[in-house]
């Protein structure tokens, strides 16, 4: 039970027709309007019309005025009336299923002196419809059928009904008004006792009942005063549409039935002509127990072909929350699939139906259905709605869904990767691609806006899935993020790269060093691998601090890894001779004698000499073979170039056998004699 509060007023004769009592104070404009509407509807009373109902909206007050007028024959002056007006709040229009109950609230004053008792609001309980109320009381009356035909089949406005008395069509008018959805109810204007042409806001009432003798007079007056034509209620000779009987039967019930519930669910706005189109759809829905989404899309589009037409019902039937009492909800996959391929796509708004979001939600919440739908969308042509559904699914798709889809139909994998490059971080999908991995890679790199983390993850997935043959192209395309991805992958375990990949990395020396320096600690085996890639190109990273190499070198010395010790010593010496920070002279002091001894013993391998060869000075061609001489001259040139103190030279060459040779070599270097003239 719901409680509804309704304000009321009483108008009648007291030295003129005026306000007598009420529970509400209206503004001046509304007060004048209600006063006029509460007066006798014509100049003289007509037999059979001694009492009648009038209904009209008060838009500015968000209320609806329902009034009952009685002829006051007991008053001394002819033409006097009592009018009791009820003011129904706009929000209550949807809470009172049977508007007929309002008529029981009208009270006629018996004597002028008793025209009181209207100063308090009326509060009554609205009865919820019970199961019994959903059955017809009786077959639709002729009046209900005639009124529905005139208003909704013939779509007539300004309907004038010739009736012998005001009660003949009163029940029909109230029943038809009750059936209307709330917004249409709120705008409906009627009078069951028009003793002259009745108008409102410059227009005739929607429905007026008048004595047959007054029909011509009212028709002519309406044309003259309001420039509007009056349409008489005349039964058509044409056959009625299929929905007519269903609508008339529903209107005859106080609380309506499923037809009315669907009508209220689907309708919006105040266009009465919408009724017939909605009724046609409802009849189609109720007349078939097997409505497919595709069939319904066609039916709805035929009735509401515009994208902005029937939006409420389109959302109710095809929207995300299909909560239509009496109708079985459609399967979400079926709806999205049908919307994605329907030829009636111009009738539906992707945004209004939330198709992109729903596609994403399906992936997140129901992976099995998502796989099914993606497969369907890939196999058939799709419209603009389908593109939105697919876009939403691509944003939310996860590798497990993609893997199942592409296991069944591997040709779709490049399309998935192109739509959602994030899938590239899944090694399983690269494995699933089989011979299509190169095509898959091309689909990813076609996206020019990939983030660094996505690039790094994709490179790691390539390596993890034994797709290393694509690494060189990845490095060429993405540069530093790809390098970081490779070395992050190497850091996860004792992993190796092919010679081809190692060679490809030599074109990214600076990025490798930046990766090493991006963290305080890096795994020793990865630093060693990085050293073998970058060492021949020290001139490309001499500006970076060298501590990472020095720490690893000292660790190797402690561990006794002789081969790697010598390699790192060559790397450090090359950096020192190029003044690498933070202590280039310290690097030379630590490593020169070791490397010179290896060269003296003619045991310096080619891979070590490649590191130093571009750094130390060249000799005449017939002395170029003398690696020791080149090293010594390189040492002296560094002392001169970087203004290192001559006293440190002895720290670099502690071997008494070699020191004189260093002095001799210094004399062959430009500025060497001057350098030696300094005091040790």
XYZ file of C-alpha atoms in Angstrom:
680
model
C 0.000 0.000 0.000
C 1.240 3.469 -0.905
C -0.041 6.658 0.636
C -0.762 9.580 -1.696
C -1.457 13.117 -0.522
C -3.718 15.237 -2.716
C -4.543 18.905 -2.274
C -8.084 20.164 -2.947
C -10.121 23.295 -3.510
C -13.790 24.129 -3.742
C -15.258 26.804 -6.007
C -18.870 27.978 -6.065
C -21.235 30.910 -5.914
C -20.898 33.559 -3.205
C -21.799 36.901 -4.749
C -20.224 35.579 -7.931
C -18.357 32.412 -8.821
C -15.201 32.281 -6.727
C -12.856 30.289 -4.515
C -14.607 29.122 -1.337
C -12.209 26.808 0.481
C -9.080 24.760 -0.090
C -5.886 23.180 1.242
C -3.594 24.862 -1.254
C -2.848 28.428 -2.234
C -2.194 28.778 -5.938
C -0.294 31.536 -7.674
C -2.337 34.253 -9.339
C -2.099 32.823 -12.862
C -3.032 29.304 -11.810
C -5.747 30.600 -9.501
C -7.367 32.454 -12.419
C -7.074 29.377 -14.650
C -8.657 27.073 -12.073
C -11.382 29.610 -11.389
C -12.283 29.698 -15.085
C -12.152 25.920 -15.425
C -14.350 25.456 -12.348
C -17.189 27.605 -13.680
C -20.076 26.195 -15.704
C -18.717 24.900 -19.020
C -21.361 26.791 -20.991
C -23.985 29.490 -20.670
C -26.824 27.155 -19.746
C -27.208 23.720 -18.258
C -28.358 20.902 -20.548
C -30.383 17.967 -19.315
C -28.113 14.985 -18.674
C -25.115 17.195 -18.015
C -25.957 18.367 -14.500
C -22.580 16.999 -13.363
C -19.393 16.231 -15.235
C -15.638 15.722 -14.921
C -12.822 17.937 -16.200
C -9.134 17.062 -16.272
C -6.218 19.264 -17.303
C -2.500 19.680 -16.436
C -0.983 22.439 -14.331
C 2.524 22.190 -15.736
C 4.046 25.121 -13.879
C 3.031 23.547 -10.555
C 3.885 19.949 -11.559
C 0.340 18.894 -10.807
C -2.731 17.639 -12.584
C -6.171 19.069 -11.865
C -9.106 16.671 -11.825
C -12.397 18.414 -11.105
C -16.032 17.463 -10.681
C -18.682 20.055 -11.317
C -22.304 19.880 -10.093
C -25.100 22.164 -11.148
C -26.253 24.021 -8.010
C -29.992 24.205 -8.609
C -30.536 25.062 -4.950
C -28.836 28.392 -5.409
C -31.074 31.401 -6.036
C -29.215 32.452 -9.164
C -29.405 30.320 -12.366
C -26.161 28.819 -13.727
C -24.482 28.372 -10.366
C -22.220 25.356 -9.870
C -20.077 23.667 -7.249
C -16.665 22.446 -8.427
C -14.441 20.263 -6.274
C -10.896 20.107 -7.711
C -8.242 17.560 -6.797
C -4.561 18.384 -7.394
C -2.579 15.242 -8.167
C 1.212 15.558 -7.834
C 3.026 14.679 -11.048
C 5.016 11.910 -9.337
C 1.783 10.325 -8.103
C 0.588 9.772 -11.661
C 2.676 6.612 -11.842
C 1.586 5.438 -8.388
C -2.167 5.332 -8.936
C -2.868 2.426 -11.304
C -6.640 2.995 -11.421
C -7.476 6.693 -11.696
C -11.146 5.797 -11.247
C -10.513 5.685 -7.489
C -10.054 9.446 -7.508
C -13.690 10.005 -8.401
C -14.701 8.572 -5.013
C -12.938 11.512 -3.337
C -15.311 14.119 -4.735
C -17.784 15.578 -2.229
C -20.659 17.874 -3.224
C -21.669 20.568 -0.755
C -25.346 20.273 0.111
C -25.973 23.860 1.146
C -24.098 27.070 0.619
C -23.511 27.439 4.331
C -21.894 23.985 4.457
C -19.337 24.701 1.735
C -16.490 24.076 4.170
C -14.300 21.120 5.109
C -12.002 21.363 2.080
C -9.120 23.069 3.841
C -7.173 19.887 4.628
C -5.287 17.711 2.113
C -6.723 14.331 1.245
C -4.628 11.298 2.025
C -5.569 7.872 0.770
C -3.965 4.496 0.327
C -3.325 3.250 -3.180
C -4.255 -0.371 -3.526
C -1.677 -2.566 -5.208
C -3.182 -4.764 -7.937
C -3.851 -8.311 -6.850
C -3.934 -11.326 -9.109
C -7.716 -11.083 -9.418
C -7.445 -7.484 -10.552
C -5.548 -8.550 -13.656
C -8.603 -10.306 -15.072
C -11.129 -8.379 -17.136
C -14.190 -7.214 -15.244
C -16.160 -7.656 -18.410
C -15.688 -7.435 -22.109
C -14.634 -3.996 -23.294
C -17.565 -1.646 -23.538
C -18.496 -0.109 -26.848
C -17.470 3.275 -25.479
C -13.948 2.070 -24.528
C -13.496 0.383 -27.908
C -14.749 3.456 -29.784
C -12.507 5.809 -27.850
C -9.393 3.640 -28.355
C -10.128 3.348 -32.050
C -10.562 7.112 -32.424
C -7.531 8.139 -30.382
C -5.037 5.434 -31.333
C -6.138 3.759 -34.568
C -7.453 6.827 -36.358
C -4.982 9.020 -34.413
C -7.501 11.856 -34.125
C -6.933 14.956 -32.041
C -9.558 17.263 -30.514
C -12.162 14.507 -30.299
C -15.778 15.562 -29.722
C -18.190 12.872 -28.600
C -21.901 13.345 -29.029
C -23.531 11.765 -25.972
C -26.990 11.958 -24.397
C -25.480 12.528 -20.966
C -22.163 13.112 -19.251
C -21.985 9.669 -17.659
C -22.255 7.726 -20.916
C -18.550 8.044 -21.720
C -17.233 8.961 -18.282
C -16.088 5.447 -17.416
C -14.531 4.967 -20.856
C -12.619 8.245 -20.619
C -11.312 7.382 -17.134
C -10.360 3.858 -18.221
C -8.512 5.081 -21.325
C -6.827 7.818 -19.262
C -5.756 5.215 -16.656
C -4.219 3.052 -19.354
C -1.991 5.869 -20.589
C 1.591 5.924 -19.388
C 2.393 8.558 -16.718
C 3.706 11.337 -18.986
C 0.780 10.957 -21.353
C -1.631 10.889 -18.419
C -0.142 14.140 -17.180
C -0.840 15.897 -20.485
C -4.328 14.473 -21.195
C -7.143 17.086 -21.265
C -10.772 16.077 -21.180
C -14.263 17.131 -20.170
C -17.266 14.821 -19.972
C -19.702 17.752 -19.963
C -18.798 20.385 -22.540
C -21.703 22.870 -22.700
C -19.606 24.994 -25.041
C -16.274 24.690 -26.844
C -13.706 23.943 -24.168
C -10.094 24.927 -24.660
C -6.828 25.023 -22.817
C -3.705 27.006 -23.678
C -5.189 27.979 -27.017
C -6.081 24.423 -27.996
C -9.236 22.310 -27.709
C -9.400 19.542 -25.135
C -8.215 16.114 -26.293
C -11.657 14.652 -25.567
C -14.950 16.481 -24.966
C -18.388 14.994 -24.463
C -21.358 17.128 -25.442
C -25.065 16.718 -26.132
C -25.648 15.890 -29.825
C -27.647 19.121 -30.177
C -24.503 21.109 -29.345
C -22.007 19.324 -31.591
C -22.359 21.709 -34.517
C -22.182 24.790 -32.301
C -19.044 23.560 -30.513
C -17.420 22.575 -33.808
C -17.978 26.008 -35.353
C -16.895 27.842 -32.195
C -13.680 25.848 -31.998
C -12.792 26.695 -35.565
C -13.586 30.358 -34.994
C -11.871 30.818 -31.619
C -8.962 28.409 -31.742
C -8.448 27.800 -35.479
C -8.610 24.102 -34.742
C -10.726 21.411 -36.318
C -12.886 19.176 -34.183
C -12.935 15.455 -34.952
C -16.116 13.611 -34.180
C -16.016 10.182 -32.669
C -17.096 8.077 -35.637
C -16.540 4.347 -35.932
C -14.396 3.396 -38.909
C -15.540 0.860 -41.461
C -12.020 -0.438 -41.872
C -10.756 -3.526 -40.081
C -8.991 -3.022 -36.787
C -5.280 -3.770 -36.314
C -4.271 -6.929 -34.501
C -3.438 -5.065 -31.304
C -6.814 -3.321 -31.026
C -8.650 -6.032 -29.092
C -5.683 -6.502 -26.750
C -5.527 -2.760 -26.003
C -9.289 -2.420 -25.493
C -9.371 -5.476 -23.253
C -6.506 -4.053 -21.178
C -8.226 -0.670 -20.820
C -11.338 -2.333 -19.420
C -9.383 -3.639 -16.421
C -8.986 -1.322 -13.430
C -5.314 -2.199 -13.084
C -4.590 -3.305 -16.611
C -2.530 -6.347 -17.443
C 0.714 -7.311 -19.119
C -0.115 -5.095 -22.088
C -0.223 -2.044 -19.815
C 2.924 -2.986 -17.934
C 4.814 -3.268 -21.205
C 3.263 -0.043 -22.476
C 4.472 1.809 -19.387
C 7.880 0.133 -19.594
C 8.442 1.075 -23.218
C 6.807 4.491 -23.507
C 8.253 7.920 -23.005
C 7.186 11.420 -23.926
C 3.745 12.885 -24.523
C 3.150 11.966 -28.166
C -0.138 10.086 -28.150
C 0.525 8.747 -31.648
C 3.241 6.606 -30.089
C 0.519 4.433 -28.555
C -0.345 2.585 -31.767
C 3.273 1.872 -32.621
C 3.956 0.584 -29.122
C 0.790 -1.486 -29.144
C 1.846 -3.066 -32.434
C 5.176 -4.065 -30.931
C 3.651 -5.365 -27.702
C 1.148 -7.439 -29.626
C 4.033 -8.920 -31.605
C 5.943 -9.712 -28.405
C 2.953 -11.276 -26.672
C 1.712 -13.081 -29.749
C 4.866 -15.179 -30.208
C 6.475 -17.420 -27.632
C 9.717 -17.643 -29.632
C 11.016 -14.188 -30.392
C 14.626 -14.273 -31.537
C 16.788 -11.214 -31.056
C 17.286 -10.885 -34.802
C 13.549 -11.005 -35.496
C 12.801 -8.490 -32.760
C 15.428 -6.108 -34.090
C 13.626 -6.134 -37.417
C 10.189 -5.653 -35.854
C 11.310 -2.781 -33.637
C 13.240 -1.118 -36.468
C 10.203 -1.257 -38.722
C 8.050 0.476 -36.101
C 10.769 2.857 -34.850
C 13.215 3.293 -37.760
C 14.981 6.366 -36.375
C 17.936 6.049 -34.018
C 16.303 8.432 -31.536
C 12.830 6.896 -31.797
C 11.578 4.457 -29.183
C 14.824 4.677 -27.230
C 13.212 3.598 -23.969
C 11.778 0.387 -25.384
C 14.941 -0.345 -27.370
C 16.932 -0.176 -24.151
C 14.301 -2.245 -22.331
C 14.382 -5.037 -24.916
C 17.965 -4.936 -26.159
C 19.717 -3.100 -23.323
C 22.042 -4.474 -20.717
C 19.343 -4.981 -18.070
C 16.446 -6.686 -19.786
C 13.992 -6.553 -16.920
C 10.655 -6.586 -18.690
C 8.001 -8.289 -16.611
C 6.238 -10.994 -18.576
C 8.948 -11.331 -21.221
C 11.789 -13.794 -21.133
C 15.116 -11.914 -21.219
C 17.136 -12.409 -24.375
C 20.509 -14.083 -24.200
C 23.265 -11.427 -24.071
C 25.419 -13.151 -26.683
C 22.416 -13.478 -28.982
C 21.555 -9.788 -28.568
C 25.085 -8.521 -29.149
C 25.575 -10.854 -32.075
C 22.290 -9.774 -33.663
C 22.999 -6.077 -33.131
C 26.461 -6.522 -34.629
C 25.128 -7.937 -37.881
C 21.607 -6.546 -38.289
C 20.767 -4.742 -41.514
C 18.623 -2.393 -39.419
C 21.645 -0.817 -37.755
C 20.494 2.756 -38.487
C 17.601 2.256 -36.056
C 19.866 1.618 -33.073
C 22.258 3.773 -31.100
C 25.429 2.006 -30.039
C 26.012 4.595 -27.329
C 22.475 4.382 -25.942
C 22.672 0.593 -25.745
C 26.180 0.699 -24.243
C 27.511 -1.824 -26.756
C 31.224 -1.133 -26.304
C 30.986 -1.415 -22.528
C 28.849 -4.550 -22.745
C 31.387 -6.200 -25.036
C 34.064 -5.511 -22.438
C 31.887 -6.745 -19.578
C 31.223 -9.990 -21.411
C 34.968 -10.653 -21.647
C 35.491 -9.857 -17.993
C 32.531 -11.795 -16.612
C 31.811 -14.665 -18.991
C 34.846 -15.869 -20.894
C 33.004 -18.798 -22.478
C 30.329 -16.551 -23.978
C 32.997 -14.035 -24.977
C 34.880 -16.684 -26.948
C 31.663 -17.684 -28.657
C 30.793 -14.126 -29.611
C 34.274 -13.195 -30.837
C 34.269 -16.235 -33.088
C 30.898 -15.205 -34.505
C 31.967 -11.624 -35.116
C 35.149 -12.711 -36.865
C 33.324 -15.124 -39.133
C 30.741 -12.693 -40.502
C 30.482 -9.111 -41.762
C 29.648 -6.640 -38.994
C 28.066 -3.192 -38.948
C 29.075 -0.110 -36.953
C 27.429 -1.539 -33.826
C 29.439 -4.711 -34.290
C 32.621 -2.678 -34.513
C 31.814 -1.106 -31.148
C 31.044 -4.472 -29.554
C 34.293 -5.889 -30.889
C 36.249 -2.810 -29.776
C 34.929 -3.226 -26.238
C 35.811 -6.907 -26.242
C 39.299 -6.198 -27.513
C 39.907 -3.741 -24.695
C 38.973 -6.365 -22.127
C 40.015 -9.615 -23.797
C 42.511 -11.703 -21.874
C 45.060 -14.182 -23.240
C 43.071 -17.237 -22.145
C 40.086 -16.194 -24.264
C 42.319 -15.295 -27.191
C 44.140 -18.614 -26.964
C 40.958 -20.672 -27.114
C 39.583 -18.613 -29.994
C 42.765 -18.844 -32.010
C 43.311 -22.503 -31.270
C 40.088 -23.129 -33.139
C 40.665 -20.388 -35.718
C 44.352 -19.336 -35.770
C 43.788 -16.987 -38.709
C 42.088 -14.553 -36.309
C 45.148 -14.087 -34.092
C 46.763 -11.256 -36.117
C 43.444 -9.435 -36.065
C 43.269 -9.818 -32.300
C 46.820 -8.554 -31.877
C 46.160 -5.607 -34.136
C 43.067 -4.696 -32.148
C 44.657 -5.346 -28.769
C 48.462 -5.289 -28.811
C 48.458 -6.081 -25.069
C 47.944 -9.710 -26.044
C 51.527 -9.705 -27.285
C 52.822 -10.239 -23.739
C 51.427 -13.779 -23.727
C 54.024 -16.421 -24.759
C 51.195 -18.944 -25.143
C 49.637 -16.900 -27.945
C 52.946 -16.672 -29.807
C 53.256 -20.429 -29.519
C 49.652 -20.847 -30.697
C 50.424 -18.708 -33.750
C 52.779 -21.377 -35.104
C 53.857 -20.432 -38.619
C 51.925 -17.157 -38.361
C 54.264 -15.603 -35.802
C 55.880 -13.262 -38.312
C 52.445 -12.112 -39.452
C 51.517 -11.699 -35.794
C 54.544 -9.510 -35.175
C 53.724 -7.313 -38.158
C 50.217 -6.775 -36.776
C 51.664 -5.541 -33.478
C 54.263 -3.173 -34.885
C 51.598 -1.601 -37.086
C 50.461 0.115 -33.882
C 52.628 3.196 -33.475
C 51.507 4.072 -29.963
C 52.683 1.148 -27.872
C 53.832 1.939 -24.348
C 57.305 0.993 -23.160
C 56.066 -1.597 -20.661
C 54.018 -3.286 -23.387
C 57.030 -3.387 -25.712
C 59.195 -4.873 -22.975
C 56.563 -7.506 -22.178
C 56.121 -8.404 -25.850
C 59.868 -8.864 -26.365
C 60.013 -11.159 -23.336
C 57.077 -13.161 -24.704
C 58.957 -13.545 -28.005
C 61.989 -14.946 -26.210
C 59.914 -17.142 -23.909
C 58.038 -18.647 -26.864
C 61.204 -19.472 -28.840
C 60.399 -16.691 -31.312
C 63.892 -15.225 -31.043
C 64.146 -15.006 -34.819
C 61.923 -11.918 -34.528
C 64.162 -10.200 -31.984
C 66.327 -8.307 -34.467
C 63.236 -6.741 -36.064
C 61.864 -5.884 -32.621
C 65.120 -4.157 -31.696
C 65.159 -2.224 -34.959
C 61.553 -1.145 -34.515
C 61.368 -0.344 -30.812
C 64.935 0.376 -29.756
C 65.565 0.941 -26.038
C 62.294 -0.534 -24.625
C 63.007 -3.722 -26.569
C 66.568 -3.829 -25.188
C 65.258 -3.412 -21.652
C 62.805 -6.250 -22.280
C 65.601 -8.551 -23.431
C 67.780 -7.892 -20.403
C 64.899 -8.133 -17.957
C 64.233 -11.557 -19.444
C 67.895 -12.535 -19.138
C 67.823 -11.465 -15.488
C 65.139 -14.008 -14.640
C 67.485 -16.981 -14.937
C 70.496 -18.516 -16.643
C 69.253 -17.780 -20.135
C 71.178 -17.458 -23.355
C 70.773 -15.642 -26.638
C 71.723 -16.793 -30.103
C 74.728 -15.304 -31.890
C 72.304 -13.582 -34.241
C 70.574 -11.849 -31.338
C 73.833 -10.899 -29.679
C 74.970 -9.327 -32.921
C 71.679 -7.425 -33.229
C 72.203 -6.012 -29.747
C 75.562 -4.496 -30.747
C 73.569 -1.771 -32.491
C 72.044 -0.767 -29.135
C 75.109 -0.389 -26.940
C 74.000 2.793 -25.183
C 70.592 1.300 -24.308
C 72.272 -1.776 -22.808
C 74.447 0.381 -20.586
C 71.432 2.454 -19.536
C 69.678 -0.756 -18.501
C 72.688 -1.780 -16.402
C 72.794 1.598 -14.687
C 69.033 1.759 -14.033
C 69.362 -0.414 -10.910
C 71.937 -0.653 -8.147
C 72.428 -4.382 -8.615
C 72.244 -6.523 -11.718
C 72.872 -10.295 -11.918
C 76.568 -10.979 -12.543
C 75.953 -13.352 -15.454
C 73.903 -10.679 -17.219
C 76.599 -8.044 -16.689
C 79.155 -10.464 -18.188
C 76.929 -11.077 -21.186
C 76.378 -7.350 -21.611
C 80.137 -6.775 -21.463
C 80.760 -9.169 -24.345
C 78.214 -7.246 -26.414
C 79.303 -3.685 -25.678
C 83.048 -3.924 -24.932
C 84.193 -3.371 -28.550
C 82.226 -0.107 -28.579
C 83.453 1.688 -25.458
C 83.632 4.965 -27.369
C 79.801 4.850 -27.448
C 79.324 4.710 -23.676
C 82.518 6.229 -22.242
C 80.431 9.089 -20.829
C 78.597 6.743 -18.439
C 80.007 5.877 -15.029
C 82.075 2.680 -14.988
C 81.465 1.321 -11.494
C 79.165 -1.442 -12.699
C 82.064 -2.909 -14.718
C 84.581 -2.358 -11.970
C 82.442 -4.114 -9.339
C 81.986 -7.113 -11.586
C 85.709 -7.189 -12.406
C 86.659 -7.293 -8.746
C 84.068 -9.999 -8.084
C 85.605 -12.040 -10.893
C 89.078 -11.541 -9.428
C 87.873 -12.866 -6.078
C 86.283 -15.851 -7.812
C 89.333 -16.540 -9.966
C 87.519 -16.435 -13.305
C 90.707 -15.791 -15.267
C 89.261 -15.607 -18.791
C 86.548 -13.174 -17.826
C 88.951 -11.224 -15.571
C 91.191 -10.416 -18.516
C 88.231 -9.513 -20.736
C 86.853 -7.094 -18.144
C 90.353 -5.687 -17.574
C 90.534 -4.847 -21.286
C 87.111 -3.209 -21.093
C 88.079 -1.145 -18.036
C 91.409 -0.133 -19.571
C 89.652 1.031 -22.743
C 87.233 3.133 -20.648
C 90.074 4.501 -18.496
C 92.100 5.559 -21.521
C 89.001 7.531 -22.623
C 88.603 9.275 -19.257
C 85.399 7.456 -18.276
C 83.917 8.629 -14.961
C 84.109 8.532 -12.061
C 87.839 7.601 -11.755
C 89.413 6.912 -15.120
C 92.999 6.974 -13.803
C 92.021 4.436 -11.153
C 90.821 2.079 -13.927
C 94.155 2.398 -15.717
C 96.127 1.838 -12.512
C 94.084 -1.307 -11.824
C 94.234 -2.879 -15.273
C 97.112 -1.605 -17.460
C 99.870 -3.837 -16.223
C 97.680 -6.954 -16.464
C 96.802 -6.280 -20.096
C 100.374 -5.259 -20.999
C 101.697 -8.509 -19.535
C 99.227 -10.572 -21.546
C 100.253 -8.710 -24.689
C 103.928 -9.151 -23.821
C 103.329 -12.864 -23.512
C 101.557 -12.737 -26.904
C 98.488 -14.310 -25.318
C 95.998 -11.534 -25.864
C 93.084 -13.019 -27.828
C 91.397 -11.242 -30.713
C 88.154 -10.583 -28.814
C 90.141 -8.675 -26.171
C 92.319 -6.784 -28.646
C 89.175 -5.669 -30.543
C 88.225 -3.739 -27.394
C 91.516 -1.829 -27.230
C 92.539 -1.599 -30.855
C 90.317 1.451 -31.663
C 91.550 3.243 -28.539
C 95.353 2.954 -28.607
C 97.373 4.890 -31.213
C 98.440 3.316 -34.495
C 102.119 2.831 -35.519
C 103.796 2.738 -38.897
C 102.396 -0.171 -40.819
C 105.479 -2.328 -40.302
C 105.211 -1.869 -36.493
C 101.444 -2.172 -36.211
C 101.820 -5.710 -34.897
C 103.479 -4.463 -31.701
C 100.518 -4.412 -29.323
C 102.676 -3.623 -26.290
C 104.127 -0.511 -27.907
C 100.667 0.679 -28.865
C 99.439 0.120 -25.311
C 102.379 2.042 -23.822
C 101.952 4.957 -26.176
C 98.211 4.943 -25.452
C 99.009 5.148 -21.775
C 101.315 8.172 -22.196
C 98.850 9.948 -24.508
C 96.124 9.553 -21.861
C 98.406 10.997 -19.146
C 99.182 13.981 -21.358
C 95.602 14.488 -22.630
C 93.891 14.290 -19.265
C 96.715 15.948 -17.310
C 97.140 13.053 -14.951
C 100.004 13.495 -12.446
C 103.226 11.879 -13.646
C 103.760 10.307 -10.243
C 100.822 7.983 -10.980
C 102.670 6.516 -13.951
C 104.677 4.323 -11.616
C 101.417 2.997 -10.141
C 100.343 1.913 -13.580
C 103.606 0.109 -14.349
C 105.060 -1.531 -11.265
C 107.170 -4.024 -13.162
C 110.774 -2.735 -13.271
C 111.296 -4.595 -16.538
C 108.534 -2.678 -18.299
C 108.941 0.781 -16.820
C 111.995 1.763 -18.957
C 110.067 0.659 -22.038
C 107.226 2.954 -21.035
C 109.678 5.851 -20.730
C 111.124 4.990 -24.138
C 107.661 4.863 -25.679
C 106.807 8.213 -24.111
C 109.596 9.872 -26.079
C 107.886 8.795 -29.324
C 104.638 10.537 -28.420
C 103.924 14.166 -29.234
C 104.539 16.087 -26.021
C 106.108 13.042 -24.429
C 109.501 14.621 -23.804
C 107.885 17.594 -22.132
C 105.774 15.219 -20.070
C 108.876 13.320 -18.918
C 110.566 16.562 -17.911
C 108.244 16.698 -14.954
C 109.574 15.449 -11.661
C 108.570 11.973 -10.606
